[in-house]
Each structure stands twice: as structure tokens, then as C-alpha cells.
Amino acid sequence: MNTNMNTNYSPAYNHDVGYNTTNHNNGNNFARGLLIGGLVGAAAALLFAPKSGRELRQDISYKAQSVGEMTKDAACDLGNKAATIVKSVGERAETVVTNVKTATQAIAEQVQDAKDETMMHTKEVIADAADNIAAASSQPQQNARIVPAPEAQLPGSIVK
């Protein structure tokens, strides 16, 4: 049981054990450690092997060249993979941009069509209203009387 009432309690820190119990390592760190350990081990084996100075220097030179070539190959592979990924991302981005442009053009055409249709309908309504007003004003008004709307009439009133 933890009797320490520390207000900075972190669930990753195990107070009973006294160290951080969360494992933040991944496979990449393991591979890096394995490579470094292998290099240190190889160097130690060369240095402690019973060889003459000339042979030891040749072995060290050979191993250094070998490690250099392996590093160049790994860097080249990494560069090729990065180039492939960049090309793939670029192609996908280009596809997305093309799709967005196409969709935008389609929406703009629909909006323009709706605008044109609304304008045409509005002009027709205005022309019809003008015709109706002209027709009504040209007819003589006979016995015009104002009739209130049915809801405005009082109960029992008679409209004549």
C-alpha cells in the first residue's frame, strides 16, 4: 500500500516499486540497440582476438568498410521508400484536387441553372401580374362594393 500522498501522482510511476513501469520502447529502439550492441561486440572481439597488429588493422578496416556499405545501402533503400511514398501521396493529392474541382464545377452549374430558372419564373409572374392589372384597370367598375372577409363578419350580420 502506498502511504506517500504525493499530489503529483502519475499512473505510469509505480510508487511501490520506485520506478516508471510504463514501457515506451518500440521495435525501432530494439533494432537500434541490437545494431549498436552488435557493433560494440564485433569491435571488442577484434580488439581482444589474438592477432598481429597488421591483421587486426586489416580486420578493423574491412569491418568499417562493411558497416559503411551497409549504411549506404540502408540509406539508399530508405531514400527509395521515401520517394515512393512521396510520389504516392502526390498522386492521391492530385486525385483529391481533381475530384474537388469537378464537384465545385457541378455545384456552380446547378446554382446557375437554379438562378436562371428562378429569374425566368419571376419574369413570367411579373408579366402575368402586369397583364392582370392592365385588364382590371381597362374594365369599368360596376357596383363595386367591399365585402369583409367571412371571419371579420359579426355573427348574425347580413351582407347585402
mmCIF file of C-alpha atoms in Angstrom:
data_model
loop_
_atom_site.group_PDB
_atom_site.id
_atom_site.type_symbol
_atom_site.label_atom_id
_atom_site.label_comp_id
_atom_site.label_asym_id
_atom_site.label_seq_id
_atom_site.Cartn_x
_atom_site.Cartn_y
_atom_site.Cartn_z
ATOM 1 C CA MET A 1 0.000 0.000 0.000
ATOM 2 C CA ASN A 2 1.295 3.412 -0.919
ATOM 3 C CA THR A 3 1.414 5.728 2.103
ATOM 4 C CA ASN A 4 3.028 8.583 0.200
ATOM 5 C CA MET A 5 0.319 11.179 -0.504
ATOM 6 C CA ASN A 6 2.135 12.863 -3.369
ATOM 7 C CA THR A 7 -0.171 15.244 -5.267
ATOM 8 C CA ASN A 8 1.856 14.708 -8.444
ATOM 9 C CA TYR A 9 0.831 11.094 -8.632
ATOM 10 C CA SER A 10 1.317 9.648 -12.090
ATOM 11 C CA PRO A 11 -0.230 6.300 -13.033
ATOM 12 C CA ALA A 12 2.891 5.456 -15.046
ATOM 13 C CA TYR A 13 5.108 5.786 -11.968
ATOM 14 C CA ASN A 14 4.827 2.844 -9.599
ATOM 15 C CA HIS A 15 5.455 4.301 -6.140
ATOM 16 C CA ASP A 16 5.665 0.845 -4.531
ATOM 17 C CA VAL A 17 8.419 -0.261 -6.897
ATOM 18 C CA GLY A 18 10.072 3.147 -7.175
ATOM 19 C CA TYR A 19 10.454 3.484 -10.940
ATOM 20 C CA ASN A 20 8.469 4.102 -14.087
ATOM 21 C CA THR A 21 6.624 0.949 -15.120
ATOM 22 C CA THR A 22 5.372 2.230 -18.486
ATOM 23 C CA ASN A 23 7.242 0.750 -21.430
ATOM 24 C CA HIS A 24 7.831 3.462 -24.023
ATOM 25 C CA ASN A 25 10.164 1.373 -26.196
ATOM 26 C CA ASN A 26 9.142 0.098 -29.569
ATOM 27 C CA GLY A 27 10.652 -2.228 -32.157
ATOM 28 C CA ASN A 28 12.719 0.591 -33.646
ATOM 29 C CA ASN A 29 14.549 1.180 -30.364
ATOM 30 C CA PHE A 30 15.137 -2.555 -30.008
ATOM 31 C CA ALA A 31 16.624 -2.798 -33.525
ATOM 32 C CA ARG A 32 18.823 0.231 -32.866
ATOM 33 C CA GLY A 33 20.098 -1.306 -29.625
ATOM 34 C CA LEU A 34 20.688 -4.626 -31.337
ATOM 35 C CA LEU A 35 22.729 -2.947 -34.091
ATOM 36 C CA ILE A 36 24.810 -0.878 -31.656
ATOM 37 C CA GLY A 37 25.361 -3.886 -29.423
ATOM 38 C CA GLY A 38 26.465 -5.956 -32.404
ATOM 39 C CA LEU A 39 28.930 -3.288 -33.489
ATOM 40 C CA VAL A 40 30.371 -2.929 -29.985
ATOM 41 C CA GLY A 41 30.621 -6.713 -29.673
ATOM 42 C CA ALA A 42 32.363 -7.044 -33.028
ATOM 43 C CA ALA A 43 34.848 -4.308 -32.133
ATOM 44 C CA ALA A 44 35.567 -5.929 -28.777
ATOM 45 C CA ALA A 45 36.080 -9.331 -30.429
ATOM 46 C CA LEU A 46 38.534 -7.817 -32.888
ATOM 47 C CA LEU A 47 40.442 -5.969 -30.218
ATOM 48 C CA PHE A 48 40.743 -8.952 -27.896
ATOM 49 C CA ALA A 49 41.440 -11.577 -30.566
ATOM 50 C CA PRO A 50 44.971 -12.925 -30.631
ATOM 51 C CA LYS A 51 46.078 -11.414 -33.931
ATOM 52 C CA SER A 52 49.049 -9.420 -35.014
ATOM 53 C CA GLY A 53 48.738 -5.644 -35.338
ATOM 54 C CA ARG A 54 48.686 -5.753 -39.124
ATOM 55 C CA GLU A 55 45.939 -8.410 -39.234
ATOM 56 C CA LEU A 56 43.923 -6.546 -36.590
ATOM 57 C CA ARG A 57 44.129 -3.275 -38.518
ATOM 58 C CA GLN A 58 43.089 -5.035 -41.737
ATOM 59 C CA ASP A 59 40.124 -6.677 -39.963
ATOM 60 C CA ILE A 60 39.076 -3.346 -38.449
ATOM 61 C CA SER A 61 39.395 -1.657 -41.849
ATOM 62 C CA TYR A 62 37.368 -4.416 -43.520
ATOM 63 C CA LYS A 63 34.645 -4.279 -40.869
ATOM 64 C CA ALA A 64 34.496 -0.483 -41.070
ATOM 65 C CA GLN A 65 34.111 -0.652 -44.864
ATOM 66 C CA SER A 66 31.454 -3.338 -44.477
ATOM 67 C CA VAL A 67 29.494 -1.242 -41.978
ATOM 68 C CA GLY A 68 29.855 1.800 -44.258
ATOM 69 C CA GLU A 69 28.490 -0.113 -47.227
ATOM 70 C CA MET A 70 25.606 -1.463 -45.144
ATOM 71 C CA THR A 71 24.825 2.085 -44.006
ATOM 72 C CA LYS A 72 24.906 3.373 -47.597
ATOM 73 C CA ASP A 73 22.599 0.549 -48.718
ATOM 74 C CA ALA A 74 20.183 1.210 -45.864
ATOM 75 C CA ALA A 75 20.173 4.944 -46.628
ATOM 76 C CA CYS A 76 19.586 4.255 -50.326
ATOM 77 C CA ASP A 77 16.702 1.880 -49.521
ATOM 78 C CA LEU A 78 15.221 4.429 -47.150
ATOM 79 C CA GLY A 79 15.521 7.148 -49.800
ATOM 80 C CA ASN A 80 13.806 4.952 -52.392
ATOM 81 C CA LYS A 81 10.983 4.128 -49.996
ATOM 82 C CA ALA A 82 10.566 7.796 -49.117
ATOM 83 C CA ALA A 83 10.468 8.735 -52.814
ATOM 84 C CA THR A 84 7.818 6.074 -53.448
ATOM 85 C CA ILE A 85 5.721 7.325 -50.546
ATOM 86 C CA VAL A 86 6.046 10.956 -51.670
ATOM 87 C CA LYS A 87 5.005 10.007 -55.207
ATOM 88 C CA SER A 88 2.009 8.044 -53.900
ATOM 89 C CA VAL A 89 0.899 10.896 -51.645
ATOM 90 C CA GLY A 90 1.295 13.354 -54.528
ATOM 91 C CA GLU A 91 -0.850 11.186 -56.819
ATOM 92 C CA ARG A 92 -3.536 10.866 -54.164
ATOM 93 C CA ALA A 93 -3.497 14.615 -53.521
ATOM 94 C CA GLU A 94 -3.820 15.263 -57.249
ATOM 95 C CA THR A 95 -6.828 12.928 -57.402
ATOM 96 C CA VAL A 96 -8.474 14.705 -54.472
ATOM 97 C CA VAL A 97 -7.887 18.122 -56.062
ATOM 98 C CA THR A 98 -9.375 16.917 -59.359
ATOM 99 C CA ASN A 99 -12.432 15.497 -57.585
ATOM 100 C CA VAL A 100 -12.950 18.738 -55.646
ATOM 101 C CA LYS A 101 -12.673 20.808 -58.835
ATOM 102 C CA THR A 102 -15.192 18.576 -60.621
ATOM 103 C CA ALA A 103 -17.649 18.729 -57.719
ATOM 104 C CA THR A 104 -17.258 22.512 -57.464
ATOM 105 C CA GLN A 105 -17.970 22.957 -61.168
ATOM 106 C CA ALA A 106 -21.062 20.743 -60.942
ATOM 107 C CA ILE A 107 -22.395 22.721 -57.973
ATOM 108 C CA ALA A 108 -21.707 26.032 -59.729
ATOM 109 C CA GLU A 109 -23.642 24.809 -62.799
ATOM 110 C CA GLN A 110 -26.576 23.715 -60.618
ATOM 111 C CA VAL A 111 -26.641 27.100 -58.866
ATOM 112 C CA GLN A 112 -26.532 28.933 -62.214
ATOM 113 C CA ASP A 113 -29.361 26.762 -63.589
ATOM 114 C CA ALA A 114 -31.477 27.401 -60.475
ATOM 115 C CA LYS A 115 -30.802 31.144 -60.749
ATOM 116 C CA ASP A 116 -31.770 31.220 -64.423
ATOM 117 C CA GLU A 117 -34.945 29.227 -63.765
ATOM 118 C CA THR A 118 -35.910 31.498 -60.863
ATOM 119 C CA MET A 119 -35.311 34.634 -62.935
ATOM 120 C CA MET A 120 -37.417 33.259 -65.809
ATOM 121 C CA HIS A 121 -40.259 32.285 -63.446
ATOM 122 C CA THR A 122 -40.110 35.680 -61.728
ATOM 123 C CA LYS A 123 -40.329 37.488 -65.097
ATOM 124 C CA GLU A 124 -43.343 35.332 -66.056
ATOM 125 C CA VAL A 125 -45.104 36.116 -62.757
ATOM 126 C CA ILE A 126 -44.424 39.844 -63.142
ATOM 127 C CA ALA A 127 -45.711 39.792 -66.745
ATOM 128 C CA ASP A 128 -48.863 37.924 -65.683
ATOM 129 C CA ALA A 129 -49.439 40.380 -62.832
ATOM 130 C CA ALA A 130 -48.975 43.339 -65.201
ATOM 131 C CA ASP A 131 -51.438 41.804 -67.654
ATOM 132 C CA ASN A 132 -53.978 41.228 -64.889
ATOM 133 C CA ILE A 133 -53.595 44.798 -63.620
ATOM 134 C CA ALA A 134 -53.965 46.188 -67.145
ATOM 135 C CA ALA A 135 -57.054 44.071 -67.785
ATOM 136 C CA ALA A 136 -58.629 45.054 -64.479
ATOM 137 C CA SER A 137 -57.976 48.764 -64.991
ATOM 138 C CA SER A 138 -59.464 48.761 -68.502
ATOM 139 C CA GLN A 139 -62.785 47.288 -67.353
ATOM 140 C CA PRO A 140 -65.354 49.725 -65.944
ATOM 141 C CA GLN A 141 -66.165 49.100 -62.344
ATOM 142 C CA GLN A 142 -69.819 48.270 -61.846
ATOM 143 C CA ASN A 143 -71.487 48.208 -58.496
ATOM 144 C CA ALA A 144 -68.245 47.740 -56.695
ATOM 145 C CA ARG A 145 -68.736 47.051 -53.079
ATOM 146 C CA ILE A 146 -66.397 45.978 -50.384
ATOM 147 C CA VAL A 147 -67.246 42.699 -48.736
ATOM 148 C CA PRO A 148 -65.450 41.924 -45.493
ATOM 149 C CA ALA A 149 -63.778 38.582 -45.139
ATOM 150 C CA PRO A 150 -66.002 35.890 -43.583
ATOM 151 C CA GLU A 151 -64.043 35.841 -40.335
ATOM 152 C CA ALA A 152 -64.472 39.618 -39.991
ATOM 153 C CA GLN A 153 -68.269 39.393 -40.112
ATOM 154 C CA LEU A 154 -70.158 39.540 -36.881
ATOM 155 C CA PRO A 155 -72.445 36.670 -36.030
ATOM 156 C CA GLY A 156 -75.931 37.372 -37.210
ATOM 157 C CA SER A 157 -74.889 40.166 -39.589
ATOM 158 C CA ILE A 158 -76.120 40.028 -43.127
ATOM 159 C CA VAL A 159 -74.054 41.040 -46.075
ATOM 160 C CA LYS A 160 -76.021 42.683 -48.887
#
